[in-house]
Coordinates of C-alpha atoms and ligand atoms in Angstrom, one line a residue:
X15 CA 4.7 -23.0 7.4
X16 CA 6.1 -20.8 9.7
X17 CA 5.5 -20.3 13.1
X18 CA 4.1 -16.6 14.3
X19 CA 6.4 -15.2 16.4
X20 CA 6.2 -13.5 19.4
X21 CA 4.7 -10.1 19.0
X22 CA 3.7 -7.3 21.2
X23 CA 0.5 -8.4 21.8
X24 CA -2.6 -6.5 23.8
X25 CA -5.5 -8.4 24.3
X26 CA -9.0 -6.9 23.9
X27 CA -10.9 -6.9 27.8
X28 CA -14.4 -6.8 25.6
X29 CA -14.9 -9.1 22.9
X30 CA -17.2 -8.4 20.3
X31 CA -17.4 -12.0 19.3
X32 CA -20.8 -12.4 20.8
X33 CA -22.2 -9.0 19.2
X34 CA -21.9 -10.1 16.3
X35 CA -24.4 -11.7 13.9
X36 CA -22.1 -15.0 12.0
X37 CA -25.9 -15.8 10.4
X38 CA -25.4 -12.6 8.4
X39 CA -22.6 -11.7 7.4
X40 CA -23.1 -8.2 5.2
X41 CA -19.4 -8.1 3.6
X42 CA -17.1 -5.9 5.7
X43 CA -20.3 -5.1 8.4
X44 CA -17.7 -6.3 11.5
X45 CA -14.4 -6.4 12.4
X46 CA -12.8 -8.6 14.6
X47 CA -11.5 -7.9 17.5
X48 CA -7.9 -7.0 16.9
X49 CA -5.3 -5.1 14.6
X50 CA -1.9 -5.2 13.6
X51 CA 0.1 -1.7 13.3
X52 CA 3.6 -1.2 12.2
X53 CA 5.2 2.4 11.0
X54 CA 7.8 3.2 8.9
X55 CA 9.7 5.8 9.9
X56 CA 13.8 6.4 9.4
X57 CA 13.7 3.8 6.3
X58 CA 12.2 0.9 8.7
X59 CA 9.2 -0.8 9.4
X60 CA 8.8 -1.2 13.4
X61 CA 8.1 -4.5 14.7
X62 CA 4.3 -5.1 14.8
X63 CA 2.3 -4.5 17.6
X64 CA -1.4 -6.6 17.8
X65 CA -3.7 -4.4 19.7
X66 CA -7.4 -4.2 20.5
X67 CA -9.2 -2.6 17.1
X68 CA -10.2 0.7 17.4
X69 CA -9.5 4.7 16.8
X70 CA -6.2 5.1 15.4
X71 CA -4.7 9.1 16.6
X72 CA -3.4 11.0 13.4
X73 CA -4.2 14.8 12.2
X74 CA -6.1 16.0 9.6
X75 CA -3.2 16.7 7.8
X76 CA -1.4 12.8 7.0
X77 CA -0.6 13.1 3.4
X78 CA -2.8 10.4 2.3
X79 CA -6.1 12.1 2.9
X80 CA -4.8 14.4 0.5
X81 CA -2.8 13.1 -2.1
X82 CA -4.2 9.0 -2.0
X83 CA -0.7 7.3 -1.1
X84 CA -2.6 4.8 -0.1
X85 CA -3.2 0.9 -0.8
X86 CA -4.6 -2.0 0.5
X87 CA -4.8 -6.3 -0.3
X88 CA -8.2 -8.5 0.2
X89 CA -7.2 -11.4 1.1
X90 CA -8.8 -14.8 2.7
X91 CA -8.8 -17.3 5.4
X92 CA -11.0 -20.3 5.7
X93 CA -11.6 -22.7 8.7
X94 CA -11.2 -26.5 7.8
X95 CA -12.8 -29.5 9.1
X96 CA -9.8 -30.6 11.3
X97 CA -9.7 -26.8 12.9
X98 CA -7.0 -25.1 10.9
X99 CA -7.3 -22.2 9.4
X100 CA -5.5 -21.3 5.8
X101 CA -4.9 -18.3 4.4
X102 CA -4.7 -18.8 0.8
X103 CA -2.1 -17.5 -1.5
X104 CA -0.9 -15.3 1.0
X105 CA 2.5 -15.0 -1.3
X106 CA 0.9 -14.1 -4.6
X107 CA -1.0 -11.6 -2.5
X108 CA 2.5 -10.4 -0.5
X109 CA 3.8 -10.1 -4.6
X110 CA 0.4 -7.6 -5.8
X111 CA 1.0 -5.6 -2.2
X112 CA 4.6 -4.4 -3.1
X113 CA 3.8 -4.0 -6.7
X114 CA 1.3 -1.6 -5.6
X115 CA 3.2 0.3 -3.0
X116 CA 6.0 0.4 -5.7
X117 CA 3.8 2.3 -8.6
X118 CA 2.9 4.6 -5.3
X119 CA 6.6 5.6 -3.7
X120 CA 5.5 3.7 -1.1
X121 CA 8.1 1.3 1.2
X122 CA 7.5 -2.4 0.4
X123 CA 6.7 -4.2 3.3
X124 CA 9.0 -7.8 3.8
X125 CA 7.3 -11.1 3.3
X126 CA 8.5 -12.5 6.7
X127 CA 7.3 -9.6 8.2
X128 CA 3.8 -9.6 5.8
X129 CA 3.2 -13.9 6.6
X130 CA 4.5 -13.2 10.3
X131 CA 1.7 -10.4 11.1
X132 CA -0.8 -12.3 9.4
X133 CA 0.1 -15.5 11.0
X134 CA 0.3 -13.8 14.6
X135 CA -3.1 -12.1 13.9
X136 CA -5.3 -14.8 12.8
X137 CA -3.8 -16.8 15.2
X138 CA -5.4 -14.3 18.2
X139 CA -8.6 -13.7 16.1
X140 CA -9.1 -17.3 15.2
X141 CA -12.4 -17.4 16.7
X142 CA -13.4 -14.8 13.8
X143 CA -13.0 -17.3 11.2
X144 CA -16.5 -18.2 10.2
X145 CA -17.8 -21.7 9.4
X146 CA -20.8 -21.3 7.5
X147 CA -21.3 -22.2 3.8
X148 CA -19.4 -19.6 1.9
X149 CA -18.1 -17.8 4.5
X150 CA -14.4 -16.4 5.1
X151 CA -12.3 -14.4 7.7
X152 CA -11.7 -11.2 5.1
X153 CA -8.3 -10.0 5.5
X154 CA -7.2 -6.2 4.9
X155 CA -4.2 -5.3 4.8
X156 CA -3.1 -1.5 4.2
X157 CA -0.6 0.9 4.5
X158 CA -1.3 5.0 3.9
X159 CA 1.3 7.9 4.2
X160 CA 0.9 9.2 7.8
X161 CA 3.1 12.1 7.8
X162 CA 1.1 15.3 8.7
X163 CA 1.9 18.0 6.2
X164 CA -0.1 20.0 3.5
X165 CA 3.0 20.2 1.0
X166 CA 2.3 18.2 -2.1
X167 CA 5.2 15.3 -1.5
X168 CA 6.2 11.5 -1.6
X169 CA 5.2 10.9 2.3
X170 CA 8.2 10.0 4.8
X171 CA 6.2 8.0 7.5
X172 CA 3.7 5.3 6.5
X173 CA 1.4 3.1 8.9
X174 CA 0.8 -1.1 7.9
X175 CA -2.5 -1.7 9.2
X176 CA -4.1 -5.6 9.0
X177 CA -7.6 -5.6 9.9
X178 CA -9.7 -8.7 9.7
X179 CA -13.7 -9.6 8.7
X180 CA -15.8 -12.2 8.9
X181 CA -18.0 -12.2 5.6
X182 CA -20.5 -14.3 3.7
X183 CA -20.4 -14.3 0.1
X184 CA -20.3 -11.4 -1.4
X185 CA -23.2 -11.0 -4.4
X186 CA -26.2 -12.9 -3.1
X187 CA -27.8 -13.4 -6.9
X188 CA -26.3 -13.1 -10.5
X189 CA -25.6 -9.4 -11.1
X190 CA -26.1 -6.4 -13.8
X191 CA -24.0 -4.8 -15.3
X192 CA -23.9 -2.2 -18.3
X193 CA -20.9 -1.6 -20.6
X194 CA -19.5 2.0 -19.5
X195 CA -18.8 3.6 -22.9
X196 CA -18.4 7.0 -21.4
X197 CA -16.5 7.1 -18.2
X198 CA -12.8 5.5 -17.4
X199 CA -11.6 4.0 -14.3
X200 CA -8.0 4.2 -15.5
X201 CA -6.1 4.5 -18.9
X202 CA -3.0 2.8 -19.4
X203 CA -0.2 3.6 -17.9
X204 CA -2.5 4.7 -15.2
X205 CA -1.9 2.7 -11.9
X206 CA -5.5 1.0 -12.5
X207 CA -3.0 -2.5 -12.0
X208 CA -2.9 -1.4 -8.5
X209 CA -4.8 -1.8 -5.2
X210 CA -5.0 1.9 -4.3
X211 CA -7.3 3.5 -3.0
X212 CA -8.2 6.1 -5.7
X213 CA -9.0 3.6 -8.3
X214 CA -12.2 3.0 -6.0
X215 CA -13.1 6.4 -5.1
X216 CA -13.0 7.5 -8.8
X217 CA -15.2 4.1 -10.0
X218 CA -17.6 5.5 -7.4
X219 CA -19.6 7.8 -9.4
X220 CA -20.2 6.0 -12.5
X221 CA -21.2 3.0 -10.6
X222 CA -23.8 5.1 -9.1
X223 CA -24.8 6.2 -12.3
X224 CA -25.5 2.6 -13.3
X225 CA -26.9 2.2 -10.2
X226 CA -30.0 4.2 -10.7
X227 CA -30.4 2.7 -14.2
X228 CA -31.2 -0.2 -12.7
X229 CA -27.8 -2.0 -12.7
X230 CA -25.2 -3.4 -9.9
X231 CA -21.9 -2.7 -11.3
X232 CA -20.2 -1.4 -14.4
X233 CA -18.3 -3.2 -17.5
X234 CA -14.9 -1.2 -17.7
X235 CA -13.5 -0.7 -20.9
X236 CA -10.5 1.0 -22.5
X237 CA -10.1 4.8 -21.9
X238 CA -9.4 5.8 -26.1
X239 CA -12.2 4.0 -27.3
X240 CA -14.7 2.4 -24.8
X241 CA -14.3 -0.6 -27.5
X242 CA -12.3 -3.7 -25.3
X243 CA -13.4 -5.1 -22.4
X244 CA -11.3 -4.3 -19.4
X245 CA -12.4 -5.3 -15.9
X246 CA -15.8 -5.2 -13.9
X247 CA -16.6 -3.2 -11.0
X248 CA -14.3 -4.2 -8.5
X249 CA -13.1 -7.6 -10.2
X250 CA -11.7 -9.2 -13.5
X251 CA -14.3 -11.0 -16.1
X252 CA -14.6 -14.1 -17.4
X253 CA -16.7 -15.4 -20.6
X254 CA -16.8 -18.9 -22.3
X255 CA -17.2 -17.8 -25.8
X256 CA -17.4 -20.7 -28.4
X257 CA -16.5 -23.0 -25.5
X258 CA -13.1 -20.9 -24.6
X259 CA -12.6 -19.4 -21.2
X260 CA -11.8 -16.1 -22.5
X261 CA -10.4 -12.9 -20.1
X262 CA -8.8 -9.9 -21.0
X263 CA -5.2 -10.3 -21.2
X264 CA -3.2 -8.7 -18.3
X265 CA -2.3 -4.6 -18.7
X266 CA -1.1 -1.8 -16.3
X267 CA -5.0 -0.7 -16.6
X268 CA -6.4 -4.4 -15.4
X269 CA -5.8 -5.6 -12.1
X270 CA -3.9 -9.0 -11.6
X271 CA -6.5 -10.7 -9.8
X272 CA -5.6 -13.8 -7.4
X273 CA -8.8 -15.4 -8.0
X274 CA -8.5 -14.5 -11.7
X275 CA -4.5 -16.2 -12.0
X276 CA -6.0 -19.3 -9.8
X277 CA -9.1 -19.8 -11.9
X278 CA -6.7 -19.8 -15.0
X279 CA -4.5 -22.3 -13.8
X280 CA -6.9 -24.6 -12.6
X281 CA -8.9 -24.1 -15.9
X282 CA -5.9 -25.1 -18.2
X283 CA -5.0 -27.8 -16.2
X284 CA -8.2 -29.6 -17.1
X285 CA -7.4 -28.8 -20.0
X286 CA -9.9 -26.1 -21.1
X287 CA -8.7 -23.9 -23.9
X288 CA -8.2 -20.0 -22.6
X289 CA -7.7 -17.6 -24.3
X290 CA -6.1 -14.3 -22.7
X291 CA -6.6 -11.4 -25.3
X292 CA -8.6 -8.6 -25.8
X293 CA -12.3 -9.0 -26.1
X294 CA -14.1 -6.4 -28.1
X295 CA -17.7 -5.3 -27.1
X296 CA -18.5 -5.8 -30.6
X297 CA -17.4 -9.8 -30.0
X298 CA -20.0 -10.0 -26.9
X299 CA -22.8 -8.4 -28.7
X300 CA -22.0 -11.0 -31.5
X301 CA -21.4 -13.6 -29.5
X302 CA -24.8 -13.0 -27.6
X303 CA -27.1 -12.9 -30.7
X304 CA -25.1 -15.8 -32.2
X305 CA -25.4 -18.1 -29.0
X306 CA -22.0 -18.6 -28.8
X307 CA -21.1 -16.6 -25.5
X308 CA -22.5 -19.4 -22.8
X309 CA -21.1 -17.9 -19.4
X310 CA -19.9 -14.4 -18.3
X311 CA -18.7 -13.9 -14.6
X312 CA -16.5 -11.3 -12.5
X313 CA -13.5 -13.3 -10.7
X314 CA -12.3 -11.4 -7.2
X315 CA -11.0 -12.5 -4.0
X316 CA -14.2 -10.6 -3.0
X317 CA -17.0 -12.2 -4.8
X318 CA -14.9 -15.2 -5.5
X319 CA -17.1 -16.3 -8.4
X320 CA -19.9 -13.9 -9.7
X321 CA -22.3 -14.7 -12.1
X322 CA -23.5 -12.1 -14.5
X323 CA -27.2 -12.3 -15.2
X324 CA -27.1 -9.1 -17.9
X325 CA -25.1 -7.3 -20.0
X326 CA -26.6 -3.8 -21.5
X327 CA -24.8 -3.4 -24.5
X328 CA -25.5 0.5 -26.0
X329 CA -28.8 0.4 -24.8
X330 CA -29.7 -3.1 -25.4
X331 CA -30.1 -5.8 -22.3
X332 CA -28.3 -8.9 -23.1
X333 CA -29.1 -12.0 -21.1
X334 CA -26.9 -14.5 -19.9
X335 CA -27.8 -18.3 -19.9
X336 CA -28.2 -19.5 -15.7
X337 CA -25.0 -21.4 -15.2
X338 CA -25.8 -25.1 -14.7
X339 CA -23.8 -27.3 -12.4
X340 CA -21.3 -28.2 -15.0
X341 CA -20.5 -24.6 -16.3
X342 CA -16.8 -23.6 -16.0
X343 CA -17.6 -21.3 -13.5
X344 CA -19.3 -23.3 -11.0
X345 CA -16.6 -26.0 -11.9
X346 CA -14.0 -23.5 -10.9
X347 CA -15.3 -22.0 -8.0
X348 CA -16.0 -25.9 -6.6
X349 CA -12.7 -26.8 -7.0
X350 CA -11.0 -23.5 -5.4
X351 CA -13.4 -24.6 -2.4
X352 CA -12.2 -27.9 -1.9
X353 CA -8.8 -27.0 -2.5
X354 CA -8.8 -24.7 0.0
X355 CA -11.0 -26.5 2.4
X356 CA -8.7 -29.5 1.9
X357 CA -11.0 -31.7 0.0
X358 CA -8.6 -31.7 -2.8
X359 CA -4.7 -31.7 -3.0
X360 CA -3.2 -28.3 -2.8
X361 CA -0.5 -29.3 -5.5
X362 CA 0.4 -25.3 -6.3
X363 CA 1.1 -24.8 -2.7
X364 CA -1.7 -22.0 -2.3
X365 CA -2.2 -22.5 1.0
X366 CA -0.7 -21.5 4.1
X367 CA -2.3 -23.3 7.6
X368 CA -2.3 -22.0 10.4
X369 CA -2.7 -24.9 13.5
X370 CA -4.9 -23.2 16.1
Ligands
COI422 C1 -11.3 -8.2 -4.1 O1 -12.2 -8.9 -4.5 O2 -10.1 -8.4 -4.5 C2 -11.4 -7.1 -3.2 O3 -10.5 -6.8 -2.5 C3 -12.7 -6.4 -3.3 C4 -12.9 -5.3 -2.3 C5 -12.6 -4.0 -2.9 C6 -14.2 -5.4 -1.6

């Protein structure tokens, strides 16, 4: 553990703390009451300033509006019984964030710097850290090109932003989804591996188009032939096909999910057999009308564990078995709970705890 240091810190004069509703928590609805800033500027990041959350002052013009240099992490922090608070896998999460500023020219941000500002903030905001069943502190960090100028360029000034959010969970029932066999969220090559923001704004549309067909989310799939599975909506996707946990295998098109890499771990440590491969639509239409595919569910820091109720296959609404108490899922998403709430050893060294 390490200790925050001593930042510039302003303190808010109006709290928001009592405006805000903790018995519903719509994901991302409120903020807390403080952010972290830092700017890069001469090949540096500045030391980080905590200050009240609000308007930031930047033109029109920064590059990011205009050519998407810009990328974020979700991460999460949970209150535990003895009044800690942990931010979990805050390394594997420091690891994703430089990969993705990497693919975008962007300046990787330090770890001590990255675990100090996170540290320093949820140590001010601790009061944001939600206690209910399910519920998290949300933690955003970001960083976008801030230098104000139209010419099409790798930026020269950046801004670190942490913002926090208290949230409930995320999907409130099992969700819809239908395979997209005509749009693409990235090809490989692409930087679909990364948290930036584009890969969002582009999945916009065809979600909508989902949307009005009755569904919550879209299954990706590969931009040649719409025939393997890639990710869903915003998160990776799990099945248990013939009693494997199946996912598809890690590419520069899939994002390498947190929740997705713990699940896995704790999975083959009980000794269920995983398989990490490509998964053909063909296989889940198969494996639906032969009874063999049991569980399907999206895996995201998000969402942590989201059961899919449907699948429309070409046309054809494919429904997925309720998962019972013992399903891998459930299994999975119980012990991530208790491991991060304490309950059960943390023998990866996922967590980080903050003492408040
Ligand atoms: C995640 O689940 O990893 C996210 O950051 C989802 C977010 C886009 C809401």
């Amino acid at each position: 553990m390490t200790t925050a240091p001593a930042f510039d810190v302003q303190k808010t004069t109006h709290s928001r703390l009592t405006e805000t509703d903790f018995k519903n928590l719509e994901f991302g609805k409120y903020i807390s009451d403080h952010m972290l800033l830092s700017d890069w500027k001469d090949g540096e990041w500045s030391e980080p300033v905590i200050v009240p959350f609000g308007e930031l002052m930047m033109t029109p013009a920064i590059l990011a509006l205009h050519y998407g240099q810009s990328i974020f992490e979700g991460m999460k922090a949970f209150k535990r019984n003895d009044g800690s608070i942990n931010i979990f896998r805050p390394q594997k999460h420091h690891d994703r964030m430089n990969k993705s500023l990497d693919r975008m020219c962007m300046p990787s941000i330090p770890y001590e710097m990255f675990i100090q500002s996170l540290h320093a903030l949820i140590e001010i905001d601790k009061d944001w850290v939600p206690t209910s069943e399910g519920s998290s502190l949300y933690i955003r960090p970001l960083v976008f090109a801030s230098e104000s100028r139209l010419g099409v360029k790798v930026a020269d000034l950046y801004k670190f932003v942490i913002l926090t959010s208290p949230v409930g969970p995320y999907y409130s029932k099992p969700f819809r989804l239908k395979v997209e066999d005509h749009f693409t969220r990235t090809a490989e090559g692409g930087p679909g591996f990364a948290k930036c923001a584009g890969n969002y704004g582009g999945a916009f549309y065809p979600t909508q188009m989902a949307r009005k067909e009755g569904f919550d989310q879209v299954l990706w799939t590969d931009h040649k032939e719409h025939k393997y599975i890639d990710e869903v909506g915003m998160m990776n996707v799990m099945f248990v096909l013939n009693g494997k946990l199946v996912t598809p295998k890690l590419s520069s098109a899939i994002l390498d999910g947190i929740t997705r890499d713990s699940i896995l771990t704790l999975a083959r440590e009980e000794g269920i057999p995983i398989e990490e491969r490509r998964i053909s639509v063909d296989e889940l239409a198969e494996g639906f009308k032969n009874k063999t595919l049991t569980e399907a569910f999206g895996a995201g820091t998000a969402a942590v564990v989201a059961s899919i109720a449907v699948i429309n296959i070409h046309g054809t609404d494919y429904t997925i078995p309720t998962p019972t108490p013992n399903s891998i899922q459930l299994r999975m998403k119980a012990k991530l709970h208790d491991i991060r709430g304490g309950e059960m050893p943390d023998t990866h060294r996922w967590n980080y705890i903050v003492k408040v």
